[in-house]
Tab-separated table of C-alpha atoms and ligand atoms in Angstrom:
chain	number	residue	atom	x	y	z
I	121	UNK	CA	-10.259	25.989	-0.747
I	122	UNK	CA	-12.915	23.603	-0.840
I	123	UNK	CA	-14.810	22.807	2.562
I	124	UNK	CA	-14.117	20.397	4.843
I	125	UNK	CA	-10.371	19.776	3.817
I	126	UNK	CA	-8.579	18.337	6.768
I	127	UNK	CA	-4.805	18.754	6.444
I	128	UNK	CA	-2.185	16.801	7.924
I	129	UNK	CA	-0.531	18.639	11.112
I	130	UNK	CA	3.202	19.577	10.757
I	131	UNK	CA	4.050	17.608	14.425
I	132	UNK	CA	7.592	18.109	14.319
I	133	UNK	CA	9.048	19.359	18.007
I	134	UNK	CA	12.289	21.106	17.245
I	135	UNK	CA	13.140	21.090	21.045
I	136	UNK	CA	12.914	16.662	21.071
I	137	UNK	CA	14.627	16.519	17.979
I	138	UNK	CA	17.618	18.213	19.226
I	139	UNK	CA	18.120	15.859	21.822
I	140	UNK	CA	18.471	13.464	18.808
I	141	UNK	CA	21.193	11.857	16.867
I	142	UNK	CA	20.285	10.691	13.437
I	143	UNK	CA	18.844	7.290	13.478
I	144	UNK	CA	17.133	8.660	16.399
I	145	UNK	CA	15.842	11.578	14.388
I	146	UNK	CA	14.699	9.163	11.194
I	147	UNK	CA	12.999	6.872	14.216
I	148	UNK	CA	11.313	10.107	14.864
I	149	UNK	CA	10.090	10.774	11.561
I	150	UNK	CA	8.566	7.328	11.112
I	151	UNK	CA	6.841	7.443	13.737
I	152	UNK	CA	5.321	10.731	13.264
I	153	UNK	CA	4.130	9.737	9.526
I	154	UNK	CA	3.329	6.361	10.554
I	155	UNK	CA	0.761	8.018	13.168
I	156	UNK	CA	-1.445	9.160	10.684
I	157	UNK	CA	-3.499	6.609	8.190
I	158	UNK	CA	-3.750	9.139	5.802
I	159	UNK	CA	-0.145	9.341	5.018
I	160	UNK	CA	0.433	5.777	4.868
I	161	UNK	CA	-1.536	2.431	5.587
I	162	UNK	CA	-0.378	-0.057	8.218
I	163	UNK	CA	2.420	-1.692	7.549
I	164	UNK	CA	2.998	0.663	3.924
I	165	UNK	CA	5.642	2.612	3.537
I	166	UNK	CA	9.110	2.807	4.544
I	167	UNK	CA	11.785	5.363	5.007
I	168	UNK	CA	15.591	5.780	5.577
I	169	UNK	CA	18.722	8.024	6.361
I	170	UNK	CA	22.136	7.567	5.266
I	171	UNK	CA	24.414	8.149	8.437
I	172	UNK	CA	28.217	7.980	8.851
I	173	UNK	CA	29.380	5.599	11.370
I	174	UNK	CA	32.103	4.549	12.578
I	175	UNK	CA	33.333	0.827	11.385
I	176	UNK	CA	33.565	-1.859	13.814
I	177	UNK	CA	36.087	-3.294	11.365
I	178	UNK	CA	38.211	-0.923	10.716
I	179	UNK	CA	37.451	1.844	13.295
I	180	UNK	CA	37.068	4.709	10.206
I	181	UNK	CA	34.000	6.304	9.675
I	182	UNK	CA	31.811	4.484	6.660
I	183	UNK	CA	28.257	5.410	5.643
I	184	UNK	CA	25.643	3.451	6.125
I	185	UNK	CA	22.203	2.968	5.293
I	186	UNK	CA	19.148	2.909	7.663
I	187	UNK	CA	16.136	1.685	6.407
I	188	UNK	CA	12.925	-0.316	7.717
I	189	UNK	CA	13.646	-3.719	7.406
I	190	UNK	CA	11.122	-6.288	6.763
I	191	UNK	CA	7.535	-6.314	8.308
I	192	UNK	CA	6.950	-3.942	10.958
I	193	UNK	CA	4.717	-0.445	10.929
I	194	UNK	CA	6.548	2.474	10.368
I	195	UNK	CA	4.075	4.271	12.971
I	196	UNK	CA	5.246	1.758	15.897
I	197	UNK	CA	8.778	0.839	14.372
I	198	UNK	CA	11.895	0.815	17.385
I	199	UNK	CA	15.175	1.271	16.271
I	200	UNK	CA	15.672	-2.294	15.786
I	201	UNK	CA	13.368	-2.366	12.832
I	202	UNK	CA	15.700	-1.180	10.843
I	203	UNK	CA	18.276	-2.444	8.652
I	204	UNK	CA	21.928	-1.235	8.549
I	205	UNK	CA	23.805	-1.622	5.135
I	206	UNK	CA	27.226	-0.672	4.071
I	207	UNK	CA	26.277	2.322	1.674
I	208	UNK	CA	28.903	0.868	-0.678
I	209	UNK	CA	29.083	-2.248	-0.856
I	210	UNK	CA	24.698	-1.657	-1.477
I	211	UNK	CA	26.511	0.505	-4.448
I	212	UNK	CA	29.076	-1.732	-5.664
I	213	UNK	CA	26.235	-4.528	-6.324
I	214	UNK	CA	25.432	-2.190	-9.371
I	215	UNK	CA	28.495	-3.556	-11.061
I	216	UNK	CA	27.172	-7.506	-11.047
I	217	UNK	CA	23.708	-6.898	-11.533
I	218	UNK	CA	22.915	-8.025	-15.459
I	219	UNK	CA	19.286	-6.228	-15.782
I	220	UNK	CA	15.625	-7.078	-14.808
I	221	UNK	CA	15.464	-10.844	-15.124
I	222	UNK	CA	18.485	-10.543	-12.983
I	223	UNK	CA	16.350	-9.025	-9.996
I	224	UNK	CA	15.161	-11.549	-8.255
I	225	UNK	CA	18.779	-12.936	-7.428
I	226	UNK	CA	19.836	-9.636	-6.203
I	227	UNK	CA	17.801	-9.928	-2.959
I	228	UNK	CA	19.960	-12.756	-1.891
I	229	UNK	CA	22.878	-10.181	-1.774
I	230	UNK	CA	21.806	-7.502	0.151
I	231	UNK	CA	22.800	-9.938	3.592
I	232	UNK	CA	26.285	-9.561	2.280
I	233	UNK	CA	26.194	-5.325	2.945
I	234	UNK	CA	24.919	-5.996	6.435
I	235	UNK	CA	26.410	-3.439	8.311
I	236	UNK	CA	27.204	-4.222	12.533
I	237	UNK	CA	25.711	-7.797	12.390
I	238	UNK	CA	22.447	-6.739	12.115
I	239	UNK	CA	19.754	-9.506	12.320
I	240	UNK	CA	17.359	-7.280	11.218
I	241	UNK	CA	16.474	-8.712	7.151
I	242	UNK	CA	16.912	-5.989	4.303
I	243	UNK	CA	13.318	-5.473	2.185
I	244	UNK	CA	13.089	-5.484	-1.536
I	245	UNK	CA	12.329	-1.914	-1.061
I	246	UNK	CA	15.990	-1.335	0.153
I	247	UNK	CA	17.605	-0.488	-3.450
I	248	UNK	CA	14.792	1.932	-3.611
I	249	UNK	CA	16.372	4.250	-1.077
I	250	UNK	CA	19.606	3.460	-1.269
I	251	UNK	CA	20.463	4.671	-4.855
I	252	UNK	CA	18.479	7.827	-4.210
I	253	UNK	CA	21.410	10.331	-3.593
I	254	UNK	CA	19.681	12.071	-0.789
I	255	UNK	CA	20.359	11.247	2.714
I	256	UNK	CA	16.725	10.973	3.824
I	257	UNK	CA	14.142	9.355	1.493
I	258	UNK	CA	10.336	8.523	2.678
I	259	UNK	CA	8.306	6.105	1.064
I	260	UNK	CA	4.865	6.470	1.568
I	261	UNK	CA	0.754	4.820	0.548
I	262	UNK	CA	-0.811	7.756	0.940
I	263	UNK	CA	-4.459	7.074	-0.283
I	264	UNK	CA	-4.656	11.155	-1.972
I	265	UNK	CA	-1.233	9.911	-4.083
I	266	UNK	CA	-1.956	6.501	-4.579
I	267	UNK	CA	-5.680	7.769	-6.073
I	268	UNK	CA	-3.283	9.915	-8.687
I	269	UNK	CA	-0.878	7.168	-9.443
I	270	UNK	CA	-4.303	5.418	-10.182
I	271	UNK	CA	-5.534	7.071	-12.483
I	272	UNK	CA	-5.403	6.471	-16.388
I	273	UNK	CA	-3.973	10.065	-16.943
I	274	UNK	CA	-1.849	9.769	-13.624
I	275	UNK	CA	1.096	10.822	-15.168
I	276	UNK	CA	-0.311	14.246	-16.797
I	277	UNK	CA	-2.398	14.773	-13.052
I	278	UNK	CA	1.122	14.703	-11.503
I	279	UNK	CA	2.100	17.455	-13.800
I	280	UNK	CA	-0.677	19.205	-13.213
I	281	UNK	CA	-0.579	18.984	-9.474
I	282	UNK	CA	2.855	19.079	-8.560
I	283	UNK	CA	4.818	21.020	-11.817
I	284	UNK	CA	9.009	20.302	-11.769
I	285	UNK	CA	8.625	19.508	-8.241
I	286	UNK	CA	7.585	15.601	-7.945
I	287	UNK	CA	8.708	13.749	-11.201
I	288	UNK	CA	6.287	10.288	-12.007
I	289	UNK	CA	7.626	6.877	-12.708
I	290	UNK	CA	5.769	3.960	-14.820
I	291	UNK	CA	4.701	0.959	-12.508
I	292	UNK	CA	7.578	-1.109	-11.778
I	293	UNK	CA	7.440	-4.063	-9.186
I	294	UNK	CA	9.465	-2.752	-6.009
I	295	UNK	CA	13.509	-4.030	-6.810
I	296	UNK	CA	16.542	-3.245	-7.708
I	297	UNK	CA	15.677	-2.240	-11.125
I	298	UNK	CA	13.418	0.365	-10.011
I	299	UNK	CA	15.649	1.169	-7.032
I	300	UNK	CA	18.006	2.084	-10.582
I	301	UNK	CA	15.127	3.538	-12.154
I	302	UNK	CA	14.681	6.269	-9.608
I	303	UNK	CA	18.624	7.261	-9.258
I	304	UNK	CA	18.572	7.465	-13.039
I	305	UNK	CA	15.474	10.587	-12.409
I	306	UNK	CA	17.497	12.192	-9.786
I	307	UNK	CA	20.340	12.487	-12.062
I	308	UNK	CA	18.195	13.485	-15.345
I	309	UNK	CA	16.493	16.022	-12.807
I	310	UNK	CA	18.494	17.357	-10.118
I	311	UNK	CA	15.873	20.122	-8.914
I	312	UNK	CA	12.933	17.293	-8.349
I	313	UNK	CA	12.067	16.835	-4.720
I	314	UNK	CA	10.342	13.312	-5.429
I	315	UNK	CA	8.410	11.227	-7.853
I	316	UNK	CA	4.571	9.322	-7.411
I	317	UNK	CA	5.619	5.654	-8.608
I	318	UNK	CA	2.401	4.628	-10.799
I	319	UNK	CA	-0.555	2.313	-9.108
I	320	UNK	CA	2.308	2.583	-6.247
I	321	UNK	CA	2.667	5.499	-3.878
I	322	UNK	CA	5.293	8.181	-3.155
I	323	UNK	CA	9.101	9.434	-2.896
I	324	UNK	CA	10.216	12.609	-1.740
I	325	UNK	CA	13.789	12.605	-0.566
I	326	UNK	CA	15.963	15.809	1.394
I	327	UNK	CA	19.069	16.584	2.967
I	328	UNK	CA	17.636	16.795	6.115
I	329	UNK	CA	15.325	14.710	8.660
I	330	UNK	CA	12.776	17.283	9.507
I	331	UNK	CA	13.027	18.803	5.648
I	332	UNK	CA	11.891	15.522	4.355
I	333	UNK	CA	9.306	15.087	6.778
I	334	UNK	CA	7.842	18.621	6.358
I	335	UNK	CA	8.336	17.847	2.288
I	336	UNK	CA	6.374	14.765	2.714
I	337	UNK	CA	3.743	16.357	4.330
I	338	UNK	CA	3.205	19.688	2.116
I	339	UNK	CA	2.868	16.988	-1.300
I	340	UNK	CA	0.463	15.168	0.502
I	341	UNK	CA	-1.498	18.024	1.611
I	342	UNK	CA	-1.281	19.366	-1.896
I	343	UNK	CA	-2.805	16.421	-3.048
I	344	UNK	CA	-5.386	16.322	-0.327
I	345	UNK	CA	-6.797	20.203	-1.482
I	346	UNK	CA	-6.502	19.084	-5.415
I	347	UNK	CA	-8.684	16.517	-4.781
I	348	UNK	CA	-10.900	18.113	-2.423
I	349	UNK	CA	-11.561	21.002	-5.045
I	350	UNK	CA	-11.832	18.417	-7.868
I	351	UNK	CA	-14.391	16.422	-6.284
I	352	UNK	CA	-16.739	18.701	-4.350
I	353	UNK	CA	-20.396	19.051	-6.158
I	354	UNK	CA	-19.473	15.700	-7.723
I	355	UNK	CA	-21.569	12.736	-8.240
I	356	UNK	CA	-19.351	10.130	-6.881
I	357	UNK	CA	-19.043	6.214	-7.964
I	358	UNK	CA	-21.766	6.931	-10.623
I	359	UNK	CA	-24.347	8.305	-7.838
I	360	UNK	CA	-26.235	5.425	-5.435
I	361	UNK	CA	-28.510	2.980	-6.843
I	362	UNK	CA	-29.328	1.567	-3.361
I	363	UNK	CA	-30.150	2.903	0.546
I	364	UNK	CA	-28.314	2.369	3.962
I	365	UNK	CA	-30.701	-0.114	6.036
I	366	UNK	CA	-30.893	1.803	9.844
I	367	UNK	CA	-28.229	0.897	11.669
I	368	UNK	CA	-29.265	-1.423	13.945
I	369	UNK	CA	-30.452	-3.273	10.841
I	370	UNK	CA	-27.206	-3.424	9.017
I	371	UNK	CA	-25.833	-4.871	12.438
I	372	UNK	CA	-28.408	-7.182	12.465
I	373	UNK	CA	-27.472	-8.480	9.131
I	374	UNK	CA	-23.400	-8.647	9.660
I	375	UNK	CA	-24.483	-10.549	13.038
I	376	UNK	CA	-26.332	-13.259	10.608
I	377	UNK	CA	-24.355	-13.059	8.337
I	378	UNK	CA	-21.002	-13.366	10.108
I	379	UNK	CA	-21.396	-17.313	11.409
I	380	UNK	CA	-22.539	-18.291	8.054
I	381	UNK	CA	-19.464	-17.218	5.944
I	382	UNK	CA	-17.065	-18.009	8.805
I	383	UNK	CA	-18.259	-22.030	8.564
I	384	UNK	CA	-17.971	-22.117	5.280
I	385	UNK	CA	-14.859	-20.363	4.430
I	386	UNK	CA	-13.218	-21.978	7.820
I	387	UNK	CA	-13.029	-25.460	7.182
I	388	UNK	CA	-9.394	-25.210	6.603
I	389	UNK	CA	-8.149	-22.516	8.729
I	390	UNK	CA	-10.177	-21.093	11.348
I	391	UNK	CA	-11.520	-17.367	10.659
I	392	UNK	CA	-12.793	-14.249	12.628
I	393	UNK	CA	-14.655	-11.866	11.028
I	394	UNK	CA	-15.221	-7.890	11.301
I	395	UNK	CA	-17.599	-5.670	10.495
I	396	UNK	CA	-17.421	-2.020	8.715
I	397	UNK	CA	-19.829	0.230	7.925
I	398	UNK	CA	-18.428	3.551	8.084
I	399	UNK	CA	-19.790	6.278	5.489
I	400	UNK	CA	-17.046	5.524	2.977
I	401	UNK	CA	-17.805	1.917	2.661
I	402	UNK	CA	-21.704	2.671	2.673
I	403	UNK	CA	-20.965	5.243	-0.195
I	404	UNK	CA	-19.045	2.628	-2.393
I	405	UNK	CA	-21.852	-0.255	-1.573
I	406	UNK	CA	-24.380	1.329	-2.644
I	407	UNK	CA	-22.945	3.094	-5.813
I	408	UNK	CA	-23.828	2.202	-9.605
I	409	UNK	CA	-19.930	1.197	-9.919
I	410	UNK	CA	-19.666	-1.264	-7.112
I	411	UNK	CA	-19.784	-4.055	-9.422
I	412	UNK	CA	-17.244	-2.733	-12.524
I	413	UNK	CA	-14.864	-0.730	-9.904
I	414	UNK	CA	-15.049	-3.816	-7.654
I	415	UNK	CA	-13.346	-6.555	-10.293
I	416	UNK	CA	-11.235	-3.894	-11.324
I	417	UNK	CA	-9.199	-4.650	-8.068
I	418	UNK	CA	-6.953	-2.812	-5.536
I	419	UNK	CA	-4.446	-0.830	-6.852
I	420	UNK	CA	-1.156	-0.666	-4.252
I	421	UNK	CA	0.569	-3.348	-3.937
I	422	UNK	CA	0.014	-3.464	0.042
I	423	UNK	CA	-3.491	-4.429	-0.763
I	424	UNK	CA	-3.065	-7.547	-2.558
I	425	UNK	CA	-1.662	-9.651	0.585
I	426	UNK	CA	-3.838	-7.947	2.792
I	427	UNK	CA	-7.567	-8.201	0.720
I	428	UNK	CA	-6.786	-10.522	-2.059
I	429	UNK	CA	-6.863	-8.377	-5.420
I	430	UNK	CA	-11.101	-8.185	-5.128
I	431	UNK	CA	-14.019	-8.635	-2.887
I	432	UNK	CA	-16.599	-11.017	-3.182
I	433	UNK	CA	-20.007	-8.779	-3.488
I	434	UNK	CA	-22.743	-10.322	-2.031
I	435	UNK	CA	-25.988	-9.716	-4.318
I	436	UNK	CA	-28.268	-8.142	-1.968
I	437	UNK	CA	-30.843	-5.483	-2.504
I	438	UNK	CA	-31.476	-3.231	1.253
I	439	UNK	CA	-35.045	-2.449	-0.052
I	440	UNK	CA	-36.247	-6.620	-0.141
I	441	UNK	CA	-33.905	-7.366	2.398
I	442	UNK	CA	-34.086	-10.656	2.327
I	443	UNK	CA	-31.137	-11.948	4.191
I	444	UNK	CA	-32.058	-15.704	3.875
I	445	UNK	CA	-31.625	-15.487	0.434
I	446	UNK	CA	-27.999	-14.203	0.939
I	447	UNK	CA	-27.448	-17.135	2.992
I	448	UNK	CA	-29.364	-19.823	0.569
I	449	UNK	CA	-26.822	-18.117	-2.243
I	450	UNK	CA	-23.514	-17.923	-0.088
I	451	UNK	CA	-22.240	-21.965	-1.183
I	452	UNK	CA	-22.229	-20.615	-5.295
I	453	UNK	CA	-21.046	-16.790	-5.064
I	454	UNK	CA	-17.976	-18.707	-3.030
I	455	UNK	CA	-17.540	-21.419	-5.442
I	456	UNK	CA	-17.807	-18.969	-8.407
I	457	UNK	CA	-15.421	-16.655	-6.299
I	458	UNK	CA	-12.659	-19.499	-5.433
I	459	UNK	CA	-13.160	-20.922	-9.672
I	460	UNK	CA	-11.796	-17.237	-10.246
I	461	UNK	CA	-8.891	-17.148	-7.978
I	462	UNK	CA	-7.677	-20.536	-9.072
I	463	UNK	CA	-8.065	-19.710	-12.752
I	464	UNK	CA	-5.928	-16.225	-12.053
I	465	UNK	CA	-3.328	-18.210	-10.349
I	466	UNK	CA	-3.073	-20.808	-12.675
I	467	UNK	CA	-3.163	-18.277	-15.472
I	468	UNK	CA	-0.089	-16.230	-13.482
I	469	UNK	CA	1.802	-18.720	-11.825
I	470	UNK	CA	5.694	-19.553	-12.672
I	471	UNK	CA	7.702	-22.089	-12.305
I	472	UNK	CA	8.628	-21.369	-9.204
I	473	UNK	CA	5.964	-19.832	-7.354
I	474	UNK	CA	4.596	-20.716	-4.209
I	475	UNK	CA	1.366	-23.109	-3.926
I	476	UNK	CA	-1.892	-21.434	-4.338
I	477	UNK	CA	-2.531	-19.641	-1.404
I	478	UNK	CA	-6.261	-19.865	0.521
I	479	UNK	CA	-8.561	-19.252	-2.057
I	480	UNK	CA	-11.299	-17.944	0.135
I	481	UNK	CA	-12.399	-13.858	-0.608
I	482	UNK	CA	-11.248	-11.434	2.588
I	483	UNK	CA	-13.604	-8.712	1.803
I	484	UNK	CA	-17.302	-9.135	1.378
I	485	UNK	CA	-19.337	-6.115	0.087
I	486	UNK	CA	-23.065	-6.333	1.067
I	487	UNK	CA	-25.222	-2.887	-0.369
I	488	UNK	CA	-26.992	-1.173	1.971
I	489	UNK	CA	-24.846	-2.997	5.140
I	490	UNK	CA	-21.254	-2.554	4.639
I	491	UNK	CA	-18.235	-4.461	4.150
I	492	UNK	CA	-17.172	-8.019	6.124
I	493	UNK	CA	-13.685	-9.312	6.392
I	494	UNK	CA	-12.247	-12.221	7.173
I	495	UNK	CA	-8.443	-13.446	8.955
I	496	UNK	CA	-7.305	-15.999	10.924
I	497	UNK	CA	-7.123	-13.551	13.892
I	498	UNK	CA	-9.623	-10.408	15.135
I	499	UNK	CA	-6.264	-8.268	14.393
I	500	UNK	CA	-6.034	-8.884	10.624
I	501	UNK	CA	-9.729	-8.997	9.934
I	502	UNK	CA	-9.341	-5.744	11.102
I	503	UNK	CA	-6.574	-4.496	9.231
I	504	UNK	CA	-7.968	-6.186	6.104
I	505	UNK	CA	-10.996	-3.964	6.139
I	506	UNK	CA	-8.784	-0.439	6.716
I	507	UNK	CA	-7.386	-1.736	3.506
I	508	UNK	CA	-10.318	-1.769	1.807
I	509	UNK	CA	-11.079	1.217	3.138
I	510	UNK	CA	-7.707	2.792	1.652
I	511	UNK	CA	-8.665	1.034	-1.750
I	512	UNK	CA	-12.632	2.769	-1.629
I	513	UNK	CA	-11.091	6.306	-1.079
I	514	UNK	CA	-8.535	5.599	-4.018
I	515	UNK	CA	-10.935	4.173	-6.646
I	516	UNK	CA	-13.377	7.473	-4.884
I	517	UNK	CA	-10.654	9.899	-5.576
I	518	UNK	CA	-9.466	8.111	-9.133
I	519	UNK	CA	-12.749	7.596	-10.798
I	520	UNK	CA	-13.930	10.844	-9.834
I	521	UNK	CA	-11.292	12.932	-11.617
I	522	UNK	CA	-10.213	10.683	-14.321
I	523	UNK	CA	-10.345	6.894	-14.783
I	524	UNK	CA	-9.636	4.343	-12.142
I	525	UNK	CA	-6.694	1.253	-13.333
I	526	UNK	CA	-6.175	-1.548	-11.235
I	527	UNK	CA	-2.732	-3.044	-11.907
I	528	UNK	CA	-2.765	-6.453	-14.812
I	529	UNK	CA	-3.541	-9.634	-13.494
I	530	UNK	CA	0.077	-10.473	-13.601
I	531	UNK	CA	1.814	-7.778	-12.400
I	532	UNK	CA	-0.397	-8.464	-9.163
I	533	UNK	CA	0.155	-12.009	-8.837
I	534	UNK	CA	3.855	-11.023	-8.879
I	535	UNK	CA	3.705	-8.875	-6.516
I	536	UNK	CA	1.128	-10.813	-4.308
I	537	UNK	CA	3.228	-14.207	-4.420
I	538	UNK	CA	6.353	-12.344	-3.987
I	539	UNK	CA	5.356	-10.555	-0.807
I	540	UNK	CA	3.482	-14.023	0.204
I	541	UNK	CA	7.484	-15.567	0.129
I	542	UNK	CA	8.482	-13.146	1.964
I	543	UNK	CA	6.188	-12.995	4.890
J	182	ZN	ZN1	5.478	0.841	-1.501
């Protein structure tokens, strides 16, 4: 095994889960996953259990599916962050649904299979689990799948990986088609214990809570120690073509730096601003691919709410650093940068899509410092630059072992303006 592999614990306690029933035991579950950034990204992911319960209605036993509603972190989910839906009446919405252009309609159903009065809103990742015919199904960003399902060849590095065991599935926007697509696998391969969803993530499913937790965690792992092997000796991101400044430099320069984006990309919202320079970022800032990898764009869909689909990167070189140029050159790289994101919306929006959201970048790159981002809180600064830091190690892991995709224009938008409705 290549050095330096870290593998994800197996933190499963037999002894607490017996005290559990079974929404407490898939509570359990997300919270373990959710614990570790490596298995999903904040606010990525979701999983579920189907669990027979009695009917307030009728007083029979029904099955019903729990699954993480709407927002929420599956690491700090409570039980009320799930939503409860009567398995079949989730099932019998199969029999009006008239095929993809039919999808978007379908979301305004799943209220109707509410199950116990349930405030708690259904996500468009529901049909997902709930036509998997397994009683537990995780859903999971982990960056070591997602840099597979972003890769040209993803579907052939699956095989090669993971054999019978995980199946792969072309990119699909999350809905009830795909929520169909994956029953369809099951069914075509009964002995599969999951699939990586291309430029998407991973399913595994089981018959059991701790099974599909411990199944979760050995494909990850696997993944982990492929790419570890794959990539060791490598020259990564096309090798550097610039130095770190010292530390207390690159500080130096965010600290500048900070005040003078903030005013101008603030005037219509107030922003806060953090700061990153951690070895990954200063790897992928001062690579020859920063630039072509860069306006490739994120890959998961997660990322596109979160970052916007690219960064703005600032043209800087760390040995003239010359910070007042940055500054002097700030009011164009932002005008160029918001020309872009106009044109893409206006290129990608419907009928019916929402008006064009802030067009301000999240995530400036500076080589040689690090990376800045930008929210209207400290909080989702923050979480806008782990993001980032989950797209660097998938275009790291991607590009080094085959050929890193982004997702089309389109598909993002979709997927960006979709999620921006829903928040
Ligand atoms: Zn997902």
């Amino acid at each position: 095994m290549a050095a330096n592999v870290r593998l994800l614990e197996n933190r499963w306690d037999d002894g607490y889960a017996a005290g559990l029933d079974e929404p407490g035991k898939l509570l359990y579950r997300s919270n373990l996953l959710g614990a570790d950034k490596r298995i999903t990204n904040y606010g990525g992911g979701n999983t579920s259990a189907k669990v027979m319960e009695t009917d307030p209605l009728t007083g029979g036993k029904v099955k019903v599916l729990w699954v993480k509603g709407s927002g929420g972190d599956v690491g700090t989910i409570k039980l009320d962050g799930f939503a409860t839906l009567y398995q079949d009446k989730l099932e019998s919405l199969k029999s009006i649904y008239k095929g993809v252009e039919d999808e978007d309609r379908m979301v305004g159903f799943l209220p109707h299979c509410t199950f116990n009065l349930n405030g708690r809103a259904a996500s468009i990742d529901t049909p997902l689990h709930g036509f998997v015919p397994f009683t537990h199904v995780d859903h999971m960003h982990p960056d070591a799948i997602i840099a597979i399902a972003a890769s040209k060849n993803s579907k052939e590095l699956t095989q090669q990986i993971f054999g019978e065991e995980i199946g792969w599935l072309p990119w699909r926007r999350p809905g009830f088609q795909l929520g169909l697509d994956l029953e369809a696998f099951v069914k075509a391969n009964p002995n599969a214990k999951g699939v990586v969803l291309e430029s998407h993530g991973l399913f595994t499913w089981a018959n059991d809570a701790k099974a599909c937790y411990e199944l979760t965690l050995e494909i990850i792992n696997k993944a982990i120690v492929w790419f570890a092997e794959k990539t060791e000796g490598k020259t990564i991101f096309g090798g550097a073509v610039t130095q770190s400044l010292p530390v207390a430099e690159r500080r130096a320069i965010a600290a500048r730096l900070m005040p003078e984006i903030r005013g101008r990309i603030g005037r219509e919202e107030r922003k806060l601003g953090h700061f990153d320079d951690q070895d990954a970022v200063l790897e992928f800032v001062n690579s020859r691919d920063l630039r072509p990898l860069g306006a490739l764009g994120t890959s998961c869909p997660d990322h596109f709410l979160r970052t916007k689909i690219r960064p703005l990167i600032v043209d800087f070189d760390p040995a003239k650093p010359d910070v007042d140029a940055i500054v002097a050159s700030l009011d164009k790289a932002l005008e160029d940068y918001r020309a872009d994101y106009a044109r893409y919306y206006n290129d990608c929006k419907h009928d019916n899509s929402p008006a064009m959201r802030d067009a301000n970048p999240v995530i400036f790159l500076v080589p040689g410092v690090g990376l800045l981002s930008f929210a209207r809180d400290k909080a989702t600064a923050r979480i806008a630059s782990e993001f980032y830091v989950n797209a660097i190690n998938v275009m790291r892991g991607a590009s080094t072992v085959s050929e890193y995709q982004g997702l089309p224009e389109q598909e993002a938008f979709d997927i960006e303006y979709w999620l921006l409705e829903e928040a």
